[in-house]
CSV table of C-alpha atoms and ligand atoms in Angstrom, one decimal:
chain,number,residue,atom,x,y,z
A,1028,MET,CA,-19.3,6.2,27.9
A,1029,SER,CA,-18.9,4.8,24.4
A,1030,ALA,CA,-15.9,2.6,23.7
A,1031,THR,CA,-13.0,4.1,21.9
A,1032,ILE,CA,-11.9,2.9,18.5
A,1033,LYS,CA,-9.2,0.3,19.0
A,1034,SER,CA,-8.2,-0.6,15.4
A,1035,GLU,CA,-8.7,0.5,11.8
A,1036,VAL,CA,-10.2,-2.9,10.9
A,1037,ASP,CA,-12.8,-2.7,13.7
A,1038,PHE,CA,-13.7,0.8,12.6
A,1039,ILE,CA,-14.1,-0.2,8.9
A,1040,ASN,CA,-16.1,-3.2,9.8
A,1041,ALA,CA,-18.4,-1.1,12.0
A,1042,ILE,CA,-19.2,1.4,9.2
A,1043,LYS,CA,-19.4,-1.1,6.4
A,1044,THR,CA,-22.8,-1.4,4.7
A,1045,GLU,CA,-24.1,-3.2,1.6
A,1046,PRO,CA,-24.3,-0.9,-1.5
A,1047,LYS,CA,-27.8,0.2,-2.6
A,1048,ASN,CA,-26.9,0.6,-6.3
A,1049,LYS,CA,-26.5,-2.7,-8.1
A,1050,GLU,CA,-23.6,-1.4,-10.3
A,1051,VAL,CA,-21.5,-1.1,-7.1
A,1052,ILE,CA,-19.6,-4.4,-7.3
A,1053,GLU,CA,-17.3,-3.6,-4.3
A,1054,GLY,CA,-17.9,-0.8,-1.8
A,1055,ILE,CA,-15.9,-0.5,1.4
A,1056,GLY,CA,-13.3,-3.3,1.8
A,1057,ASP,CA,-10.9,-3.3,-1.1
A,1058,ASP,CA,-8.1,-1.1,-2.3
A,1059,THR,CA,-10.6,0.8,-4.4
A,1060,ALA,CA,-14.4,0.7,-4.9
A,1061,ILE,CA,-15.5,-1.1,-8.1
A,1062,ILE,CA,-18.4,0.3,-10.1
A,1063,LYS,CA,-19.6,-1.5,-13.3
A,1064,ILE,CA,-20.0,1.0,-16.2
A,1065,SER,CA,-20.3,-1.3,-19.2
A,1066,SER,CA,-20.3,-5.0,-19.9
A,1067,ASN,CA,-16.5,-5.2,-19.9
A,1068,LYS,CA,-15.3,-2.2,-17.9
A,1069,TYR,CA,-15.2,-1.1,-14.3
A,1070,LEU,CA,-14.7,2.4,-12.8
A,1071,LEU,CA,-12.3,2.4,-9.8
A,1072,PHE,CA,-12.6,5.0,-7.1
A,1073,THR,CA,-10.2,5.5,-4.3
A,1074,THR,CA,-8.9,8.2,-1.8
A,1075,ASP,CA,-5.9,8.5,0.6
A,1076,MET,CA,-5.2,11.2,3.1
A,1077,PHE,CA,-1.8,12.4,4.4
A,1078,VAL,CA,-1.2,14.3,7.6
A,1079,GLU,CA,1.9,16.2,8.5
A,1080,ASN,CA,4.1,14.4,11.1
A,1081,ASP,CA,2.1,11.2,10.7
A,1082,HIS,CA,2.5,10.3,7.0
A,1083,PHE,CA,5.3,12.7,6.2
A,1084,SER,CA,7.7,15.0,7.9
A,1085,LEU,CA,9.0,18.3,6.6
A,1086,ALA,CA,12.2,17.5,8.5
A,1087,TYR,CA,13.0,14.6,6.1
A,1088,SER,CA,11.0,15.2,3.0
A,1089,LYS,CA,11.1,17.9,0.3
A,1090,PRO,CA,7.8,19.4,-0.8
A,1091,GLU,CA,8.4,17.7,-4.3
A,1092,ASP,CA,8.7,14.3,-2.5
A,1093,ILE,CA,5.4,14.8,-0.7
A,1094,GLY,CA,3.6,15.8,-3.9
A,1095,LYS,CA,4.9,12.7,-5.6
A,1096,LYS,CA,4.0,10.4,-2.6
A,1097,VAL,CA,0.3,11.5,-2.4
A,1098,ILE,CA,-0.2,10.6,-6.1
A,1099,GLU,CA,1.9,7.4,-6.0
A,1100,ALA,CA,-0.1,6.1,-3.1
A,1101,ASN,CA,-3.4,6.5,-5.0
A,1102,VAL,CA,-2.0,5.1,-8.2
A,1103,SER,CA,-0.7,2.1,-6.1
A,1104,ASP,CA,-4.3,1.3,-4.9
A,1105,ILE,CA,-5.6,1.4,-8.5
A,1106,ALA,CA,-2.6,-0.8,-9.6
A,1107,ALA,CA,-3.5,-3.2,-6.8
A,1108,MET,CA,-6.9,-3.8,-8.5
A,1109,GLY,CA,-5.4,-4.5,-11.9
A,1110,GLY,CA,-6.6,-1.0,-13.1
A,1111,ILE,CA,-5.3,2.0,-14.9
A,1112,PRO,CA,-5.4,5.4,-13.1
A,1113,LYS,CA,-7.0,8.3,-15.0
A,1114,TYR,CA,-8.2,11.4,-13.1
A,1115,ALA,CA,-7.4,12.9,-9.7
A,1116,VAL,CA,-8.6,15.7,-7.4
A,1117,ILE,CA,-6.5,17.0,-4.5
A,1118,SER,CA,-7.7,18.8,-1.4
A,1119,ILE,CA,-5.2,20.6,0.9
A,1120,SER,CA,-5.2,22.2,4.3
A,1121,LEU,CA,-2.4,24.7,4.6
A,1122,LYS,CA,-0.9,26.4,7.6
A,1123,GLN,CA,-1.4,30.2,7.8
A,1124,ASN,CA,2.3,31.0,7.2
A,1125,ILE,CA,3.1,28.5,4.4
A,1126,SER,CA,5.2,29.9,1.6
A,1127,PHE,CA,4.1,30.1,-2.0
A,1128,ASP,CA,7.4,28.4,-2.9
A,1129,PHE,CA,6.3,25.3,-0.7
A,1130,VAL,CA,3.0,25.0,-2.6
A,1131,LYS,CA,4.7,25.4,-6.0
A,1132,ARG,CA,7.2,22.7,-5.2
A,1133,LEU,CA,4.5,20.4,-3.8
A,1134,TYR,CA,2.6,20.7,-7.0
A,1135,LYS,CA,5.8,20.1,-9.0
A,1136,GLY,CA,5.9,16.7,-7.4
A,1137,VAL,CA,2.2,16.1,-7.9
A,1138,TYR,CA,2.5,16.9,-11.6
A,1139,TYR,CA,5.7,14.8,-12.0
A,1140,SER,CA,3.9,11.7,-10.8
A,1141,CYS,CA,0.6,12.5,-12.7
A,1142,ASN,CA,2.6,12.9,-15.9
A,1143,LYS,CA,4.4,9.6,-15.3
A,1144,TYR,CA,1.1,7.7,-15.2
A,1145,ASN,CA,-0.9,9.9,-17.7
A,1146,VAL,CA,-3.2,11.0,-14.9
A,1147,ASP,CA,-5.0,14.4,-15.2
A,1148,LEU,CA,-5.4,16.5,-12.1
A,1149,VAL,CA,-8.9,17.8,-12.6
A,1150,GLY,CA,-9.8,19.7,-9.4
A,1151,GLY,CA,-9.5,20.0,-5.6
A,1152,ASP,CA,-10.1,22.3,-2.7
A,1153,THR,CA,-7.9,24.5,-0.5
A,1154,VAL,CA,-8.5,25.5,3.2
A,1155,HIS,CA,-6.4,26.8,6.1
A,1156,GLY,CA,-5.7,24.6,9.1
A,1157,ASN,CA,-3.2,24.0,11.9
A,1158,GLU,CA,-1.2,21.3,10.1
A,1159,ILE,CA,-0.7,20.3,6.5
A,1160,VAL,CA,-3.3,17.7,5.4
A,1161,ILE,CA,-3.4,16.5,1.8
A,1162,ASN,CA,-6.1,14.3,0.4
A,1163,VAL,CA,-6.2,12.8,-3.1
A,1164,ALA,CA,-9.1,11.1,-4.7
A,1165,MET,CA,-8.5,9.2,-7.9
A,1166,LEU,CA,-10.6,7.5,-10.6
A,1167,GLY,CA,-9.4,4.8,-12.9
A,1168,TYR,CA,-10.6,1.9,-15.1
A,1169,ALA,CA,-10.2,-1.8,-15.1
A,1170,LYS,CA,-11.2,-4.4,-17.7
A,1171,THR,CA,-13.6,-7.0,-16.1
A,1172,ASP,CA,-11.2,-9.8,-16.9
A,1173,GLU,CA,-8.3,-8.0,-15.3
A,1174,ILE,CA,-9.8,-7.0,-12.0
A,1175,CYS,CA,-8.0,-8.4,-8.9
A,1176,LYS,CA,-10.1,-8.2,-5.7
A,1177,ARG,CA,-8.9,-9.0,-2.2
A,1178,LYS,CA,-11.6,-11.6,-1.8
A,1179,ASP,CA,-10.5,-13.9,-4.6
A,1180,ALA,CA,-7.7,-15.8,-2.9
A,1181,LYS,CA,-8.1,-19.6,-3.2
A,1182,VAL,CA,-6.8,-22.4,-0.9
A,1183,GLY,CA,-3.5,-23.6,-2.4
A,1184,ASP,CA,-2.6,-20.3,-4.1
A,1185,LEU,CA,0.9,-19.2,-3.7
A,1186,ILE,CA,1.4,-15.7,-2.1
A,1187,MET,CA,3.9,-13.6,-4.0
A,1188,CYS,CA,5.2,-10.0,-3.6
A,1189,SER,CA,6.4,-8.0,-6.6
A,1190,GLY,CA,9.7,-6.8,-5.0
A,1191,TYR,CA,11.8,-6.1,-2.0
A,1192,LEU,CA,10.0,-5.3,1.3
A,1193,GLY,CA,10.9,-3.3,4.4
A,1194,THR,CA,12.9,-0.6,2.6
A,1195,SER,CA,10.6,2.3,3.4
A,1196,THR,CA,10.4,1.5,7.1
A,1197,CYS,CA,14.1,1.1,7.2
A,1198,GLY,CA,14.5,4.6,5.7
A,1199,LEU,CA,12.2,6.0,8.4
A,1200,GLU,CA,14.2,4.3,11.2
A,1201,LEU,CA,17.5,5.6,9.7
A,1202,TYR,CA,16.0,9.2,9.9
A,1203,ARG,CA,14.6,8.7,13.4
A,1204,ASN,CA,17.9,7.5,14.7
A,1205,ASN,CA,20.0,10.1,12.9
A,1206,ILE,CA,22.1,7.6,11.1
A,1207,ASP,CA,24.2,8.9,8.3
A,1208,GLY,CA,24.6,7.3,4.8
A,1209,PHE,CA,22.2,4.8,3.3
A,1210,GLU,CA,21.0,7.5,0.9
A,1211,SER,CA,19.3,5.1,-1.5
A,1212,ILE,CA,17.1,3.6,1.4
A,1213,LYS,CA,16.3,7.1,2.7
A,1214,LYS,CA,15.3,8.3,-0.8
A,1215,PHE,CA,13.0,5.2,-1.2
A,1216,HIS,CA,11.3,6.3,2.0
A,1217,ARG,CA,10.9,9.9,1.0
A,1218,ALA,CA,9.6,9.2,-2.5
A,1219,PRO,CA,8.2,5.7,-2.8
A,1220,HIS,CA,6.6,4.7,-6.1
A,1221,ALA,CA,3.6,2.7,-7.3
A,1222,ASN,CA,4.1,-0.5,-9.3
A,1223,LEU,CA,1.7,0.0,-12.1
A,1224,ASP,CA,4.0,-1.6,-14.7
A,1225,LYS,CA,4.2,-4.8,-12.6
A,1226,SER,CA,0.4,-4.8,-12.1
A,1227,ARG,CA,0.0,-4.7,-15.9
A,1228,LYS,CA,2.2,-7.8,-16.2
A,1229,VAL,CA,0.4,-10.0,-13.6
A,1230,CYS,CA,-3.2,-8.8,-13.4
A,1231,LYS,CA,-4.5,-11.3,-16.0
A,1232,TYR,CA,-3.2,-14.3,-14.1
A,1233,VAL,CA,-3.5,-13.6,-10.4
A,1234,ASN,CA,-6.5,-14.2,-8.0
A,1235,ALA,CA,-6.3,-11.7,-5.2
A,1236,MET,CA,-4.1,-8.6,-5.1
A,1237,GLU,CA,-3.3,-5.8,-2.8
A,1238,ASP,CA,-0.6,-3.1,-2.4
A,1239,VAL,CA,1.8,-3.0,0.6
A,1240,SER,CA,0.8,0.1,2.5
A,1241,ASP,CA,0.9,-1.3,6.1
A,1242,GLY,CA,3.3,-4.2,5.9
A,1243,LEU,CA,3.2,-7.8,4.5
A,1244,ALA,CA,1.5,-9.3,7.5
A,1245,SER,CA,-1.3,-6.7,7.4
A,1246,GLU,CA,-1.9,-7.0,3.7
A,1247,VAL,CA,-2.0,-10.9,3.8
A,1248,ARG,CA,-4.5,-10.5,6.8
A,1249,ASN,CA,-6.7,-8.2,4.6
A,1250,ILE,CA,-6.7,-10.7,1.7
A,1251,CYS,CA,-7.5,-13.5,4.1
A,1252,LEU,CA,-10.3,-11.6,5.9
A,1253,GLU,CA,-12.0,-10.7,2.6
A,1254,SER,CA,-11.4,-14.2,1.1
A,1255,LYS,CA,-12.3,-16.1,4.3
A,1256,LYS,CA,-9.0,-18.0,4.2
A,1257,GLY,CA,-5.9,-18.5,6.3
A,1258,ALA,CA,-2.2,-18.1,5.2
A,1259,ILE,CA,1.3,-19.1,6.0
A,1260,ILE,CA,4.1,-16.5,5.4
A,1261,TYR,CA,7.6,-17.9,4.8
A,1262,TRP,CA,9.8,-15.7,7.0
A,1263,GLU,CA,13.0,-17.0,5.3
A,1264,LYS,CA,11.7,-16.1,1.8
A,1265,ILE,CA,10.8,-12.5,2.5
A,1266,PRO,CA,12.9,-10.5,-0.1
A,1267,ILE,CA,15.0,-7.8,1.5
A,1268,ARG,CA,17.7,-5.6,0.0
A,1269,GLU,CA,21.3,-6.2,1.1
A,1270,ASP,CA,21.7,-2.5,2.1
A,1271,VAL,CA,18.5,-2.8,4.2
A,1272,ARG,CA,20.0,-5.9,6.0
A,1273,LYS,CA,23.2,-3.9,6.7
A,1274,ALA,CA,21.2,-0.9,8.0
A,1275,ALA,CA,19.0,-3.1,10.1
A,1276,LYS,CA,22.0,-4.5,11.8
A,1277,ILE,CA,23.2,-1.0,12.7
A,1278,LEU,CA,19.7,-0.2,14.0
A,1279,GLY,CA,19.6,-3.4,16.1
A,1280,LYS,CA,16.4,-4.5,14.3
A,1281,GLU,CA,15.3,-7.5,12.3
A,1282,PRO,CA,14.8,-6.4,8.7
A,1283,GLU,CA,12.0,-9.0,8.3
A,1284,ASP,CA,10.1,-7.0,11.0
A,1285,PHE,CA,10.3,-3.9,8.7
A,1286,ALA,CA,8.8,-6.0,5.9
A,1287,LEU,CA,6.1,-7.7,7.9
A,1288,TYR,CA,5.0,-4.8,10.2
A,1289,GLY,CA,6.2,-1.6,8.5
A,1290,GLY,CA,4.7,-0.2,5.4
A,1291,GLU,CA,4.6,2.0,2.4
A,1292,ASP,CA,6.7,-0.1,0.2
A,1293,PHE,CA,3.9,0.0,-2.4
A,1294,GLU,CA,5.0,-3.4,-3.8
A,1295,LEU,CA,2.1,-5.6,-4.8
A,1296,VAL,CA,1.1,-8.7,-2.9
A,1297,PHE,CA,-0.8,-11.2,-4.9
A,1298,THR,CA,-2.1,-14.8,-4.8
A,1299,VAL,CA,-1.7,-17.0,-7.8
A,1300,SER,CA,-2.8,-20.6,-8.6
A,1301,LYS,CA,0.0,-23.1,-9.0
A,1302,LYS,CA,-1.2,-23.5,-12.6
A,1303,ASN,CA,-0.6,-19.8,-13.4
A,1304,TYR,CA,2.6,-19.5,-11.4
A,1305,GLU,CA,4.8,-20.0,-14.5
A,1306,LYS,CA,3.2,-16.9,-16.1
A,1307,VAL,CA,4.1,-14.6,-13.2
A,1308,LYS,CA,7.2,-16.1,-11.6
A,1309,LYS,CA,9.6,-13.6,-13.1
A,1310,PHE,CA,7.6,-10.7,-11.7
A,1311,GLY,CA,8.0,-11.5,-8.0
A,1312,TYR,CA,9.0,-13.7,-5.1
A,1313,VAL,CA,7.0,-16.5,-3.4
A,1314,VAL,CA,6.5,-15.5,0.2
A,1315,GLY,CA,3.7,-17.8,1.4
A,1316,GLU,CA,0.6,-19.9,0.7
A,1317,VAL,CA,-3.1,-19.6,1.2
A,1318,ILE,CA,-4.6,-22.3,3.5
A,1319,LYS,CA,-8.0,-23.2,4.9
A,1320,GLY,CA,-9.3,-21.5,8.1
A,1321,ASN,CA,-8.8,-17.9,9.2
A,1322,LYS,CA,-5.4,-17.8,10.9
A,1323,ILE,CA,-2.2,-16.3,9.6
A,1324,TYR,CA,1.0,-18.1,10.5
A,1325,LEU,CA,4.7,-17.2,10.1
A,1326,SER,CA,6.8,-20.2,9.2
A,1327,LYS,CA,10.2,-19.5,10.8
A,1328,GLU,CA,13.0,-22.0,11.4
A,1329,ASN,CA,10.6,-24.9,10.7
A,1330,LYS,CA,8.1,-23.7,13.3
A,1331,LEU,CA,4.6,-22.2,12.7
A,1332,ILE,CA,3.9,-19.2,14.8
A,1333,GLU,CA,0.4,-17.5,14.6
A,1334,ILE,CA,0.6,-13.8,13.9
A,1335,LYS,CA,-1.7,-11.8,16.2
A,1336,LYS,CA,-0.4,-8.2,15.7
A,1337,PHE,CA,-0.4,-7.0,12.2
A,1338,GLY,CA,1.6,-3.8,11.9
A,1339,TYR,CA,0.9,-0.1,11.8
A,1340,ASP,CA,-2.6,0.9,12.8
A,1341,HIS,CA,-3.7,4.5,12.9
A,1342,PHE,CA,-5.9,3.9,15.9
A,1343,ALA,CA,-3.9,1.4,17.9
A,1344,ARG,CA,-0.7,3.3,17.0
A,1345,THR,CA,1.3,0.1,17.5
A,1346,LYS,CA,4.4,-0.5,15.5
A,1347,VAL,CA,5.4,-4.0,16.4
B,2219,LIG,P1,-5.7,1.1,1.6
B,2219,LIG,O1,-4.6,0.9,2.7
B,2219,LIG,O2,-5.6,0.2,0.5
B,2219,LIG,O3,-5.7,2.6,1.2
B,2219,LIG,P2,-7.5,1.1,3.8
B,2219,LIG,O4,-7.0,0.1,4.7
B,2219,LIG,O5,-7.2,2.6,4.1
B,2219,LIG,O6,-7.1,0.8,2.3
B,2219,LIG,O7,-9.1,1.0,3.7
B,2219,LIG,C1,-9.7,-0.3,3.6
B,2219,LIG,C2,-11.1,-0.1,3.0
B,2219,LIG,O8,-11.9,0.8,3.9
B,2219,LIG,C3,-11.2,0.7,1.7
B,2219,LIG,O9,-12.2,0.1,0.9
B,2219,LIG,C4,-11.5,2.1,2.1
B,2219,LIG,O10,-12.2,2.7,1.0
B,2219,LIG,C5,-12.4,1.9,3.3
B,2219,LIG,N1,-12.4,3.0,4.2
B,2219,LIG,C6,-11.3,3.4,4.9
B,2219,LIG,N2,-11.7,4.5,5.7
B,2219,LIG,C7,-13.0,4.7,5.5
B,2219,LIG,C8,-13.9,5.7,6.0
B,2219,LIG,N3,-13.6,6.6,6.9
B,2219,LIG,N4,-15.2,5.6,5.5
B,2219,LIG,C9,-15.6,4.7,4.6
B,2219,LIG,N5,-14.7,3.8,4.1
B,2219,LIG,C10,-13.5,3.8,4.5
B,2220,LIG,MG1,-4.2,-0.4,-0.7
């Protein structure tokens, strides 16, 4: 019997091939594919899929929130490359008894986020299925001198994140545990947003960049795998909102675990040389450094602990 798929990284490595067309600068492996279309311009191409009760729940989220989220997640991947989103197509699988009102409200959210980023929805596909599945594919552009690949981290770079982490996972835990209040955290979970504005500010100066969809530990691991480097994450410096700290206490959890191993904050994680740090320091927080080797460590209470589990994985289904 053939072995089962144990992790998303193993799966992606197993299917990865070298592109045949020379204009494909990056195929599988980064936040988006990179295709060279002129001497100073790249086309970016990405897709993200959302499955009911896995990526969203109708018990917590309004249809408008889901519509926003599917666009924001794709814009976030284009922002993570230093690009500008332009065109989207959306394919949906709808349950037999779904109401017209649901679909209208879903698309209200889709158009809200498309308008925010000047993205045109230019097509899609509709089928019936047993659960709601929504897939968005998006195209965007990047200037060749603004592209930020995962594989460009250098030893000695500082690792920074563009904002507070762990908020979305905290919101999910509040819902799961039926805890009242903390509306602002719950809202952040229901309707997260991409950070295109921050990407525009830093993309000229940073080396590697990625968006936080699966937690800080996982994103730093992705950058390190592609760059063939190691990293230290400074546990004490992970930026966490005060209300998230309070909520985590009630939940009996460490808020840093939400940040490291949760996901969908859609903040940007980037590495920057010490020389360029001055140019970007007001756009984020230093949370670590790039080192030689291939291991990722957590620096906590003056000890270095190697991280071996990296967060949410769709195959392993481990939330650590
Ligand atoms: P992100 O979290 O930024 O959306 P993923 O971790 O989902 O990125 O994917 C990592 C890389 O693997 C991307 O380049 C993506 O296009 C590619 N990838 C993911 N799933 C598949 C698949 N089923 N077939 C081909 N490529 C895939
Ligand atoms: Mg991404």
